């Protein structure tokens, strides 16, 4: 797992990197998936340094800022996260998720050009990888 070393710091809104996902699920809790090692990490304040951190596999990872207390988006349902961790719920394949998003746009939008539904479905995926590109497209 040397190629997939844990970072020393991440933004409190989460991180998605090769081999690593850290996602907020509550004000002071994060879900993580590091090379298929999954769990829930509590946010802790180091009283000496006054820095917030989580711990994954005995490694402390600092938050670059204090935890977000009021998210502008809906956090995942904690019971579903627990079910996922207990192997009682499985994520959709990327292909199924893409088709589901495409069908959502087909249901709620009337677009003349058929190929636009696929372009619209690409956009949510782009949000996870936008920092890997110099330029990205914007849908208004």
Coordinates of C-alpha atoms in Angstrom, one line a residue:
X1 CA 0.0 0.0 0.0
X2 CA 3.0 2.3 -0.3
X3 CA 1.6 3.7 -3.5
X4 CA -1.5 4.6 -1.6
X5 CA -0.1 6.3 1.5
X6 CA -2.5 8.3 3.7
X7 CA -2.2 12.1 3.4
X8 CA -1.1 14.2 6.3
X9 CA -4.0 16.6 5.9
X10 CA -7.3 16.9 4.2
X11 CA -10.2 19.5 3.8
X12 CA -13.1 18.9 6.2
X13 CA -15.5 18.6 3.2
X14 CA -13.7 15.3 2.4
X15 CA -11.2 14.0 -0.1
X16 CA -11.2 11.6 -3.1
X17 CA -7.8 10.4 -4.2
X18 CA -6.4 7.2 -5.8
X19 CA -7.1 4.5 -3.2
X20 CA -8.7 6.9 -0.7
X21 CA -12.2 8.3 0.0
X22 CA -12.9 10.4 3.2
X23 CA -16.5 11.7 3.4
X24 CA -18.2 13.6 6.2
X25 CA -21.3 11.7 7.6
X26 CA -21.9 13.9 10.7
X27 CA -20.5 17.0 12.2
X28 CA -17.7 15.1 13.9
X29 CA -17.5 11.9 12.0
X30 CA -16.1 10.7 8.6
X31 CA -16.6 7.6 6.6
X32 CA -13.4 6.4 5.0
X33 CA -12.4 3.8 2.4
X34 CA -8.7 3.4 2.1
X35 CA -7.7 0.6 -0.2
X36 CA -10.9 -1.2 0.7
X37 CA -10.3 -0.8 4.5
X38 CA -13.5 0.9 5.5
X39 CA -14.7 2.5 8.7
X40 CA -15.9 5.5 10.6
X41 CA -13.5 7.9 12.2
X42 CA -14.4 10.5 14.9
X43 CA -12.9 14.0 14.7
X44 CA -10.7 14.8 17.7
X45 CA -9.1 18.0 18.8
X46 CA -5.5 17.8 19.9
X47 CA -5.5 20.1 22.9
X48 CA -1.8 20.9 22.6
X49 CA -1.7 21.9 19.0
X50 CA -5.3 23.0 18.7
X51 CA -5.5 21.0 15.4
X52 CA -8.4 18.7 14.5
X53 CA -7.7 15.2 13.2
X54 CA -9.1 11.8 12.5
X55 CA -7.3 8.5 12.8
X56 CA -7.2 5.8 10.2
X57 CA -5.3 2.6 10.9
X58 CA -3.2 4.2 13.7
X59 CA -2.4 7.2 11.4
X60 CA -3.5 10.7 12.4
X61 CA -4.7 12.9 9.5
X62 CA -5.2 16.6 10.3
X63 CA -8.1 18.6 9.0
X64 CA -6.9 21.7 7.2
X65 CA -9.7 23.7 8.8
X66 CA -12.0 23.1 11.8
X67 CA -14.9 20.7 11.2
X68 CA -17.8 22.0 9.2
X69 CA -20.8 22.4 11.5
X70 CA -23.5 23.3 9.0
X71 CA -23.2 21.6 5.7
X72 CA -24.9 23.2 2.7
X73 CA -25.7 19.7 1.4
X74 CA -27.4 16.6 2.8
X75 CA -25.0 14.2 4.5
X76 CA -25.4 10.5 3.8
X77 CA -27.9 8.6 5.9
X78 CA -26.0 7.2 8.9
X79 CA -28.0 4.0 9.0
X80 CA -27.2 3.3 5.3
X81 CA -23.5 3.9 6.0
X82 CA -23.6 1.4 8.9
X83 CA -25.4 -1.1 6.7
X84 CA -22.8 -0.6 4.0
X85 CA -20.0 -1.2 6.5
X86 CA -21.7 -4.4 7.7
X87 CA -21.9 -5.6 4.1
X88 CA -25.7 -5.4 4.0
X89 CA -25.8 -2.8 1.2
X90 CA -23.8 -2.7 -1.9
X91 CA -23.0 0.4 -4.0
X92 CA -24.2 0.6 -7.6
X93 CA -21.7 -0.1 -10.4
X94 CA -20.4 3.0 -12.1
X95 CA -22.2 1.9 -15.3
X96 CA -25.6 1.5 -13.4
X97 CA -25.1 4.8 -11.6
X98 CA -24.4 6.6 -14.9
X99 CA -27.5 5.1 -16.5
X100 CA -29.6 6.1 -13.5
X101 CA -28.4 9.7 -13.7
X102 CA -29.0 9.7 -17.5
X103 CA -32.6 8.4 -16.9
X104 CA -33.2 11.1 -14.3
X105 CA -32.4 13.8 -16.9
X106 CA -34.6 12.0 -19.5
X107 CA -37.5 12.0 -17.0
X108 CA -37.2 15.7 -15.9
X109 CA -35.8 17.4 -19.0
X110 CA -37.0 17.7 -22.6
X111 CA -33.9 18.0 -24.8
X112 CA -33.9 18.0 -28.5
X113 CA -30.5 16.4 -29.1
X114 CA -30.4 12.9 -27.7
X115 CA -26.7 12.9 -27.0
X116 CA -27.0 15.7 -24.5
X117 CA -28.5 13.3 -21.9
X118 CA -25.1 11.5 -21.8
X119 CA -23.2 14.8 -21.5
X120 CA -25.5 15.9 -18.6
X121 CA -24.9 12.5 -16.9
X122 CA -21.1 13.0 -17.1
X123 CA -21.2 16.2 -15.2
X124 CA -21.8 14.8 -11.7
X125 CA -18.9 12.4 -12.2
X126 CA -16.7 15.3 -13.2
X127 CA -17.2 16.9 -9.8
X128 CA -15.1 14.1 -8.2
X129 CA -12.2 14.6 -10.6
X130 CA -12.2 18.3 -11.5
X131 CA -9.0 18.9 -9.6
X132 CA -7.2 16.5 -12.0
X133 CA -7.9 18.7 -15.0
X134 CA -6.7 22.2 -16.0
X135 CA -10.1 23.0 -17.6
X136 CA -13.5 21.6 -17.0
X137 CA -16.9 22.4 -18.6
X138 CA -19.7 24.1 -16.7
X139 CA -23.4 23.5 -17.2
X140 CA -25.6 26.4 -16.5

